[in-house]
PDB file of C-alpha atoms in Angstrom:
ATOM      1  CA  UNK A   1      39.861   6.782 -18.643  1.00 80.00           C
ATOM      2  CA  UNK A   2      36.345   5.354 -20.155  1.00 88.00           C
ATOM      3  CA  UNK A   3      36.673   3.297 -23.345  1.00 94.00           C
ATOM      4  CA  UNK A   4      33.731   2.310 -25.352  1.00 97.00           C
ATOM      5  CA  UNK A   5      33.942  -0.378 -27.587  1.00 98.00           C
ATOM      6  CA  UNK A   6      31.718  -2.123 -30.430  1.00 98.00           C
ATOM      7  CA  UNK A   7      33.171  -5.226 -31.703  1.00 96.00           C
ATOM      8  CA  UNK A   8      30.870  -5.828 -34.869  1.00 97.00           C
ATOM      9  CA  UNK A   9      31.730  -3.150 -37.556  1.00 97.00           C
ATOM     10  CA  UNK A  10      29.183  -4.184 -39.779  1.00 97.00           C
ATOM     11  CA  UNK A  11      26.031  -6.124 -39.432  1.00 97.00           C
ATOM     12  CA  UNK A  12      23.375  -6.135 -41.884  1.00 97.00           C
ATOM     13  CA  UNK A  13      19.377  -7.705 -41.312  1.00 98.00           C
ATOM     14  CA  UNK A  14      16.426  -8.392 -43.143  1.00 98.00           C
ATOM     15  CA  UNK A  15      13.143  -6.093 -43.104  1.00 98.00           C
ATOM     16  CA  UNK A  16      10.907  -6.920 -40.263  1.00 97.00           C
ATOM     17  CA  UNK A  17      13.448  -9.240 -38.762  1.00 98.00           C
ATOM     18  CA  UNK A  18      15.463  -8.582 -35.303  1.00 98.00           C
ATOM     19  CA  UNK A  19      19.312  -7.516 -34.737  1.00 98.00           C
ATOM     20  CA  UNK A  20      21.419  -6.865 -31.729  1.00 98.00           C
ATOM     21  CA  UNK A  21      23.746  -4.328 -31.630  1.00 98.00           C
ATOM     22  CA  UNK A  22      27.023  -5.474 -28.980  1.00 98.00           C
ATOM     23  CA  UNK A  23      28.838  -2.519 -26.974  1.00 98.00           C
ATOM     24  CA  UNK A  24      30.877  -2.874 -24.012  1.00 98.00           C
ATOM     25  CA  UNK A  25      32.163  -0.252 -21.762  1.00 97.00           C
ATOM     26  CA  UNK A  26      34.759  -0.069 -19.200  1.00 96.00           C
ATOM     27  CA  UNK A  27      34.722   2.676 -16.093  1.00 93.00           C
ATOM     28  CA  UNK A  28      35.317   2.879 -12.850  1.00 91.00           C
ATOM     29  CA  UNK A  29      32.467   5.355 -11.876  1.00 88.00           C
ATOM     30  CA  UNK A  30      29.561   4.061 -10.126  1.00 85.00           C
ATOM     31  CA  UNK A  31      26.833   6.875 -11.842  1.00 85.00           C
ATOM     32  CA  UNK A  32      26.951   7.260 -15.564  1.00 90.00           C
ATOM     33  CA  UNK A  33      24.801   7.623 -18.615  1.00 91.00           C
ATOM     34  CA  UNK A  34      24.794   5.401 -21.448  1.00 94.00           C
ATOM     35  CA  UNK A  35      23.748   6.048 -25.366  1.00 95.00           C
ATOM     36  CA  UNK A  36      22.822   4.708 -28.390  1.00 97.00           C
ATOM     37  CA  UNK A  37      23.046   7.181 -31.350  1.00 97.00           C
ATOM     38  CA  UNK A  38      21.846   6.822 -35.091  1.00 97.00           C
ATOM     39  CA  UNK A  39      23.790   8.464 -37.832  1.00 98.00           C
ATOM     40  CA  UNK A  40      22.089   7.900 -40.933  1.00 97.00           C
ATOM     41  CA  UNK A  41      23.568   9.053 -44.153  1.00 94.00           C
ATOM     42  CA  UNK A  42      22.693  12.963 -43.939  1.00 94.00           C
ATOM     43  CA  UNK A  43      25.289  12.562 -40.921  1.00 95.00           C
ATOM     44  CA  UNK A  44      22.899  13.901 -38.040  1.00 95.00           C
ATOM     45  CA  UNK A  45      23.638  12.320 -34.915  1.00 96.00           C
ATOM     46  CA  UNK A  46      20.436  11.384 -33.527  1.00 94.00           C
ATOM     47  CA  UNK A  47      19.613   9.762 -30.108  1.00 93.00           C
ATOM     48  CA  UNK A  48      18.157   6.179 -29.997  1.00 96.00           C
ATOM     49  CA  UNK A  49      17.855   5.479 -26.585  1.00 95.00           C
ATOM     50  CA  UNK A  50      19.130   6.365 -23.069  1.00 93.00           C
ATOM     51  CA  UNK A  51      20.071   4.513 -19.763  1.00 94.00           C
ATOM     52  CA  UNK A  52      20.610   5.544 -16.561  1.00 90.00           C
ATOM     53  CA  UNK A  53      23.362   3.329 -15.006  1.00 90.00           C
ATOM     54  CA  UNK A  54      21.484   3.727 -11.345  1.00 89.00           C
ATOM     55  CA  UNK A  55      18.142   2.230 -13.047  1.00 89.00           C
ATOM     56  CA  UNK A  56      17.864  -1.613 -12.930  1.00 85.00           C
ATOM     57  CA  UNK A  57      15.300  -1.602 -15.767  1.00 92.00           C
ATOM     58  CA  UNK A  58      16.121  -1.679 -19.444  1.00 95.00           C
ATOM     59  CA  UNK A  59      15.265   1.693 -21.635  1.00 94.00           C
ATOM     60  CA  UNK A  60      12.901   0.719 -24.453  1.00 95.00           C
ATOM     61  CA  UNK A  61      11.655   3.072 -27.163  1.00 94.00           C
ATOM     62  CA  UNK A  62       9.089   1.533 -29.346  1.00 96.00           C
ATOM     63  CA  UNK A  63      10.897  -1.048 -32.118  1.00 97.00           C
ATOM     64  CA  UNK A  64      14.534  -0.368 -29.712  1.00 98.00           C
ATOM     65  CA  UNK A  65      15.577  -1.784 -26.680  1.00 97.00           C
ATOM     66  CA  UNK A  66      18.585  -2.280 -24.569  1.00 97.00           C
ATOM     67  CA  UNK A  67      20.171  -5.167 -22.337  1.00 97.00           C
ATOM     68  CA  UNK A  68      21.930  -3.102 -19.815  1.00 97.00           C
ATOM     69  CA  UNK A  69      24.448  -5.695 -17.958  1.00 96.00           C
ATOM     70  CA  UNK A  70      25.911  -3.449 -15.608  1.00 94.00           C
ATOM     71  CA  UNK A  71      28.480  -6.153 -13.825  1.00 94.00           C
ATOM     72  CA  UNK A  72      29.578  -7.272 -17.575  1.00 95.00           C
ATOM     73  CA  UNK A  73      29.877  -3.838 -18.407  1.00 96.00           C
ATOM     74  CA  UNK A  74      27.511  -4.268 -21.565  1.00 97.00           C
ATOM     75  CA  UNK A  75      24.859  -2.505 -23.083  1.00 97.00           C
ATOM     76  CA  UNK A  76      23.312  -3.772 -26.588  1.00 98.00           C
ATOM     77  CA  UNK A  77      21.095  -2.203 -28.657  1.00 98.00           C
ATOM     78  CA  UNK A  78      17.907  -4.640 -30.460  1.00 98.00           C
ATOM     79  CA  UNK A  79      16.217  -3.486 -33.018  1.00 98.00           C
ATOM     80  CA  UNK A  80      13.022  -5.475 -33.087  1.00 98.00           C
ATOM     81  CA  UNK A  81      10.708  -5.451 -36.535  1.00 98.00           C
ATOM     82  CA  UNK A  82      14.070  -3.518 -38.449  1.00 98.00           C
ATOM     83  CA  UNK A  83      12.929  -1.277 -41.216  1.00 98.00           C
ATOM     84  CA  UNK A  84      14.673   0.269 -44.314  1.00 97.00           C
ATOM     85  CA  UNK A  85      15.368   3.352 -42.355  1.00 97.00           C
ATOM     86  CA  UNK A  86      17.025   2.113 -39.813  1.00 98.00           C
ATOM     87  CA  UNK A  87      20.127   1.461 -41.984  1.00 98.00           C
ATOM     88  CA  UNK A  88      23.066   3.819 -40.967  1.00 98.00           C
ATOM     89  CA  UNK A  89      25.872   3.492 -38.906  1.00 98.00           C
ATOM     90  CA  UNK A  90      24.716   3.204 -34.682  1.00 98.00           C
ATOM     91  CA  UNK A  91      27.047   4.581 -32.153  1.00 98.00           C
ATOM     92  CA  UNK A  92      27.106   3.409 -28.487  1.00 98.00           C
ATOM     93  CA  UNK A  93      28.390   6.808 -26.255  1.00 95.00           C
ATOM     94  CA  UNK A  94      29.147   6.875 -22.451  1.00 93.00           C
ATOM     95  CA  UNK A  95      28.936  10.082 -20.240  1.00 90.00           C
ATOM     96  CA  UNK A  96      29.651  10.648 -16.470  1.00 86.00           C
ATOM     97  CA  UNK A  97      31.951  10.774 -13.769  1.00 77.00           C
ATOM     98  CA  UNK A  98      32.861  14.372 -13.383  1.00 72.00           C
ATOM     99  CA  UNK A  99      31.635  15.734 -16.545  1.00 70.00           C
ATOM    100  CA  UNK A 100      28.262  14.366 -18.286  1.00 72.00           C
ATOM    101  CA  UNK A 101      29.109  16.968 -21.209  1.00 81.00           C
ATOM    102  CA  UNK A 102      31.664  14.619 -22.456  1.00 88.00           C
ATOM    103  CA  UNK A 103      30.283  11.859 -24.775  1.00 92.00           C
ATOM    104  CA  UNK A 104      33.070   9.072 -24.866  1.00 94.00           C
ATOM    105  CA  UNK A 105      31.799   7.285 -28.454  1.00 97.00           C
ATOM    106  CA  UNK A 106      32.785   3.714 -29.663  1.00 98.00           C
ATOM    107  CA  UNK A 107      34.175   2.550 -32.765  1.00 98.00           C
ATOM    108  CA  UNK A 108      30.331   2.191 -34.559  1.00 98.00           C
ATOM    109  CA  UNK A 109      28.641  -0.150 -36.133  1.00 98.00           C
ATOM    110  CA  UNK A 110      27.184   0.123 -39.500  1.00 98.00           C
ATOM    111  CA  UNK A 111      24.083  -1.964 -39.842  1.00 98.00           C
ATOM    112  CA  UNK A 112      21.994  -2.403 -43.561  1.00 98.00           C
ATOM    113  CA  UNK A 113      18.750  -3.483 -43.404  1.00 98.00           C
ATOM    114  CA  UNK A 114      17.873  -5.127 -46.635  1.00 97.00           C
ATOM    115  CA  UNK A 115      14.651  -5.566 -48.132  1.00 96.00           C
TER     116      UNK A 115
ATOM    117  CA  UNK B   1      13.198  25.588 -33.178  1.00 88.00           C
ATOM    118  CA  UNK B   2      16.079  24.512 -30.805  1.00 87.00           C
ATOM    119  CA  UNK B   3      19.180  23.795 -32.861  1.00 94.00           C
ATOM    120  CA  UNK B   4      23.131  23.938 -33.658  1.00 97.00           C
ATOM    121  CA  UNK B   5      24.437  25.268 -36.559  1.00 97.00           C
ATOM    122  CA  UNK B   6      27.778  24.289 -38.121  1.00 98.00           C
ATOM    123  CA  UNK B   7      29.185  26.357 -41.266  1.00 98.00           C
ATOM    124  CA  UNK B   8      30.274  25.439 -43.432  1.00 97.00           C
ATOM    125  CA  UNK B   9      28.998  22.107 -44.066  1.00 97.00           C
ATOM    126  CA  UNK B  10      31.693  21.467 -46.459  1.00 97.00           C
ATOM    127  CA  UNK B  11      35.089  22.670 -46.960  1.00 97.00           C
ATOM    128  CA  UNK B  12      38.016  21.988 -48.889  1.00 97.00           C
ATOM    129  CA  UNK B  13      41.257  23.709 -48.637  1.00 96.00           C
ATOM    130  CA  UNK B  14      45.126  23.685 -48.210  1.00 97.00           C
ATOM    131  CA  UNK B  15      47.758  22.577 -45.965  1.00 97.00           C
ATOM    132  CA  UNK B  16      48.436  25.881 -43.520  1.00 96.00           C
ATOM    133  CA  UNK B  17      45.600  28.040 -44.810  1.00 97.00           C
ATOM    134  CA  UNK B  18      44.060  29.320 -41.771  1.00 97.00           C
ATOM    135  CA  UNK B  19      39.991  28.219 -41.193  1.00 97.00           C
ATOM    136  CA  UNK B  20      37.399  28.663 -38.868  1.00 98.00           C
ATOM    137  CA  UNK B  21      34.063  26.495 -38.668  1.00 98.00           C
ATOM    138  CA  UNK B  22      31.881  28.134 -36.689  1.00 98.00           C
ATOM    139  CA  UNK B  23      29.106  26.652 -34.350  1.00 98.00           C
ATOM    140  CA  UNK B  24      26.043  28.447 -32.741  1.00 98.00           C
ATOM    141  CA  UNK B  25      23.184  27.019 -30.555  1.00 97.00           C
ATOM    142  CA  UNK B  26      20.079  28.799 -29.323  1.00 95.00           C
ATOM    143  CA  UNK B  27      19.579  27.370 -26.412  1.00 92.00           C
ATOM    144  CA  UNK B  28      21.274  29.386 -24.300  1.00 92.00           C
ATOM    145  CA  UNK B  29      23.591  26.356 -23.346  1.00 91.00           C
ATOM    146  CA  UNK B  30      26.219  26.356 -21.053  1.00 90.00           C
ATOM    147  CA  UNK B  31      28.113  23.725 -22.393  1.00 91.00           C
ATOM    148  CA  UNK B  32      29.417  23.368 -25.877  1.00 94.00           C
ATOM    149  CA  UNK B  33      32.278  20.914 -27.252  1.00 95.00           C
ATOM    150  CA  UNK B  34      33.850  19.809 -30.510  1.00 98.00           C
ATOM    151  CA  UNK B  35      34.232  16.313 -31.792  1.00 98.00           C
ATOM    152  CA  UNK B  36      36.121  14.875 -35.083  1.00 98.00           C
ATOM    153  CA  UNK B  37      34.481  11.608 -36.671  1.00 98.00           C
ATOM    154  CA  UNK B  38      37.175   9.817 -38.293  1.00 97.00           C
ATOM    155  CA  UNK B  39      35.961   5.640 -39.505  1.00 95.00           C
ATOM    156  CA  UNK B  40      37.424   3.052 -37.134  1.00 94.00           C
ATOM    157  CA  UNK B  41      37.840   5.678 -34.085  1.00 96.00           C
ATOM    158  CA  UNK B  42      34.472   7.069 -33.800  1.00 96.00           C
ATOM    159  CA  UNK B  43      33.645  10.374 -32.213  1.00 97.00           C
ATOM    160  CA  UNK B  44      36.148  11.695 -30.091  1.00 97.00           C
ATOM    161  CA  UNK B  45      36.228  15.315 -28.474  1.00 96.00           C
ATOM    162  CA  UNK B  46      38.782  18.233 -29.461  1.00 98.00           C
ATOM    163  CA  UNK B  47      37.826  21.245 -27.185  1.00 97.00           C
ATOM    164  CA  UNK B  48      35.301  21.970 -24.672  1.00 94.00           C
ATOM    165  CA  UNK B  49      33.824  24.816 -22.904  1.00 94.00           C
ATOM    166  CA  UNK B  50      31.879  24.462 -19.378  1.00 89.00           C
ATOM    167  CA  UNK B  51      30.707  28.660 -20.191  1.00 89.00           C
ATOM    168  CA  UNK B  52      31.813  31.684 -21.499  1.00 93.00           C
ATOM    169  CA  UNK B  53      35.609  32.282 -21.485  1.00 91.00           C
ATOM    170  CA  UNK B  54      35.899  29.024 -20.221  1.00 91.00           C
ATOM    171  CA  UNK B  55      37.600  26.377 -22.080  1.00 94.00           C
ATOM    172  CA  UNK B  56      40.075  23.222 -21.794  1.00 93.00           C
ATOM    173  CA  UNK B  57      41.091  20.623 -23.951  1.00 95.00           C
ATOM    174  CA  UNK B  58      39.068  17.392 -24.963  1.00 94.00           C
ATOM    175  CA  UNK B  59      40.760  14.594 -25.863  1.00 95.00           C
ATOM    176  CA  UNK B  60      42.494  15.058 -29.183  1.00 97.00           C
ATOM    177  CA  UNK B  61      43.644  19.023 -29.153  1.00 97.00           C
ATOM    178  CA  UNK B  62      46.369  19.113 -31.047  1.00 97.00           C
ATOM    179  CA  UNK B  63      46.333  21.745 -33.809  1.00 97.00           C
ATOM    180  CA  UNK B  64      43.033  23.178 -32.880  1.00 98.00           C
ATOM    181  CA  UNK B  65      42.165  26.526 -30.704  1.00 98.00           C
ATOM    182  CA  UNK B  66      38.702  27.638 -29.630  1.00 98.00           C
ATOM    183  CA  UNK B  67      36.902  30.464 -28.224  1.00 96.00           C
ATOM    184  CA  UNK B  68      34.165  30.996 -26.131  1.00 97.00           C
ATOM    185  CA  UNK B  69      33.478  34.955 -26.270  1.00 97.00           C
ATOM    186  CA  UNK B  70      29.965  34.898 -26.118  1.00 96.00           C
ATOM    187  CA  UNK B  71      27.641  31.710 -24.865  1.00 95.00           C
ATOM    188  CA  UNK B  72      26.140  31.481 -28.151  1.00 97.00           C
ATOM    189  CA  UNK B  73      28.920  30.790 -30.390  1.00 98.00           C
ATOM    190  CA  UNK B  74      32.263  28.106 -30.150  1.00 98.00           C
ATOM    191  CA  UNK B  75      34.347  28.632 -32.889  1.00 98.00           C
ATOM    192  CA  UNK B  76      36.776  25.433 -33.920  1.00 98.00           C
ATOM    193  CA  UNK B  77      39.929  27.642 -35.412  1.00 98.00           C
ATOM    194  CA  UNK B  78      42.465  25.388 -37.348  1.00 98.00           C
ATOM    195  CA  UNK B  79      45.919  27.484 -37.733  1.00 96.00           C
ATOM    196  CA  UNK B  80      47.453  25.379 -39.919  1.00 97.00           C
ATOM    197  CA  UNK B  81      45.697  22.620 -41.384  1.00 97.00           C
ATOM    198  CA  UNK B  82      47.234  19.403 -42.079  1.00 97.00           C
ATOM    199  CA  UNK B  83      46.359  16.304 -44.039  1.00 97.00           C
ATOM    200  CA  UNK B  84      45.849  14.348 -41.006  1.00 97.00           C
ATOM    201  CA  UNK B  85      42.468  16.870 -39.907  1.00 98.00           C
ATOM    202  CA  UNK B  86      40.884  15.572 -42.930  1.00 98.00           C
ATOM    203  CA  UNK B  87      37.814  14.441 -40.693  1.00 98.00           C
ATOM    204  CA  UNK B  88      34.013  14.824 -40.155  1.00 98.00           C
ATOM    205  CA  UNK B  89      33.304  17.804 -37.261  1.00 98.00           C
ATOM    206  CA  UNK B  90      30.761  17.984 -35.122  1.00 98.00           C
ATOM    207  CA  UNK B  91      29.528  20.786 -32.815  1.00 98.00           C
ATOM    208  CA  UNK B  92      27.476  19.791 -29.729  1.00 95.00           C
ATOM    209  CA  UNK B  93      25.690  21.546 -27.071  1.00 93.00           C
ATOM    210  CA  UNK B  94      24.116  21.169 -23.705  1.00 89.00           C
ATOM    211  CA  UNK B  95      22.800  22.697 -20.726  1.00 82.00           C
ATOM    212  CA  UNK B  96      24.376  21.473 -17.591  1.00 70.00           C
ATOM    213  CA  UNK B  97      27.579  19.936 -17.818  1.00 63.00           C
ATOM    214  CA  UNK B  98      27.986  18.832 -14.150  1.00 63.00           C
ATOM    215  CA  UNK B  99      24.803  16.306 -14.218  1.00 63.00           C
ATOM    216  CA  UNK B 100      22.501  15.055 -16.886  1.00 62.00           C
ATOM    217  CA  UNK B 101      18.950  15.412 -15.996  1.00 59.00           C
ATOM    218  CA  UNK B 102      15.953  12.970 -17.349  1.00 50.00           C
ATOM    219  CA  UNK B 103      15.632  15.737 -19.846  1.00 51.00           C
ATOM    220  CA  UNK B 104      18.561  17.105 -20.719  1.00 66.00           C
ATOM    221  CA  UNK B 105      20.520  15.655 -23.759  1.00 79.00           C
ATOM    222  CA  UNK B 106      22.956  16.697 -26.155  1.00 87.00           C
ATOM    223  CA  UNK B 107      22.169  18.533 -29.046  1.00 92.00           C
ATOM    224  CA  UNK B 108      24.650  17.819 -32.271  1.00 95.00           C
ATOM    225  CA  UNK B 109      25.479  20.052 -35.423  1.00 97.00           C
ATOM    226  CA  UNK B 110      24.629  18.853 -39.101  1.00 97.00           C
ATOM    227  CA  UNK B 111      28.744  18.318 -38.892  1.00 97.00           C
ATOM    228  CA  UNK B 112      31.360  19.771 -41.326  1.00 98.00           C
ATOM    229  CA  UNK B 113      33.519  17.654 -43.491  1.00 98.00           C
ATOM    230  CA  UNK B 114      36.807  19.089 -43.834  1.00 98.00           C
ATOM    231  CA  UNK B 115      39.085  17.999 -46.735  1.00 98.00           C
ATOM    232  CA  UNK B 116      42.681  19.120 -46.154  1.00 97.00           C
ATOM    233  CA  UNK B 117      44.981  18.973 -49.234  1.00 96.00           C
TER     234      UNK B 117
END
């Protein structure tokens, strides 16, 4: 079975500054999808950024970015220039093998970005 | 405007008084799954479907029955409620469950928080 797991259950950041986000993953499937998800406090589950475990180049969208370490099993999440609405808790999911339906979540991370 | 809807949002109630939260998506998805947020644990699925009439359990069933009667509409029926499925519910919906395309992605409900006394 996958397992997802974030180590840092909090982290918290100053405006306009940078923070890293740690997830690891364990599988034994050679194609999967990985995710990172933002739940701010309204609860929506909203999708950060996506990687393809195939492509060697790191996702980026705008401020986020990923460092995909497929051998190490590790995919982090920066936020680069962090604003006050990026504060909510930041999921890291896994999907693949035999059903990409199935979202396989870590524990989360909640990160504050203070002003 | 593409979307999944969850009702209620909110919902208190008491141990062994039937519910159902009920989930729609107009997307015409074929696959649509449950999840329960609970802090430490994350997300972590209850029920699937892969299409209509077609469903199996995720990986925390226990206590929970679905349906998939039309491909609209999945349903989360708790029998009995318990303390213990005091949690945060999410509904979630996509189109092909056998292989995510550069486009496809999952689409999640507003979620439901369930207080069981």
């Amino acid at each position: 079975a996958q397992t997802v797991t974030q180590s840092q259950p909090e982290m918290s950041v100053q405006e306009a500054e940078t923070v890293t986000l740690s997830c690891t993953y364990d599988t034994s499937e050679s194609n999967y999808y990985l995710f990172w998800y933002k739940q701010p406090p309204s609860r929506q589950m909203i999708l950060v950024i996506r990687q393809e475990a195939y492509k060697q180049q790191n996702a980026t969208e705008n401020r986020f970015s990923v460092n995909f370490q497929k051998a190490a099993k590790s995919f982090s999440l920066k936020i680069s220039d962090s604003q006050l609405g990026d504060t909510a808790m930041y999921f890291c999911a896994w999907a693949g093998g035999t059903s990409y339906g199935k979202l396989t979540f870590g524990q989360g991370t909640i990160l504050t970005v203070h002003p | 405007e593409a979307q999944v809807t969850q009702n209620p949002r909110y919902l208190i109630t008491v141990t062994g008084k039937k519910l159902t939260v009920t989930c729609s998506q107009n997307m015409n998805h074929e696959y649509m799954s449950w999840y329960r947020q609970d802090p430490g644990l994350g997300l972590r699925q209850i029920y699937y479907s892969m299409n209509v009439e077609v469903t199996d359990k995720g990986d925390v069933p226990e206590g929970y029955k679905v349906s998939r009667k039309e491909k609209r509409n999945f349903p989360l029926i708790l029998e009995s409620p318990s303390p213990n499925q005091t949690s945060l519910y999410f509904c979630a919906s996509t189109y092909s469950p056998g292989r995510i395309s550069s486009t496809d992605t999952q689409y999640f409900g507003p979620g439901t928080r369930l207080t069981v006394l």
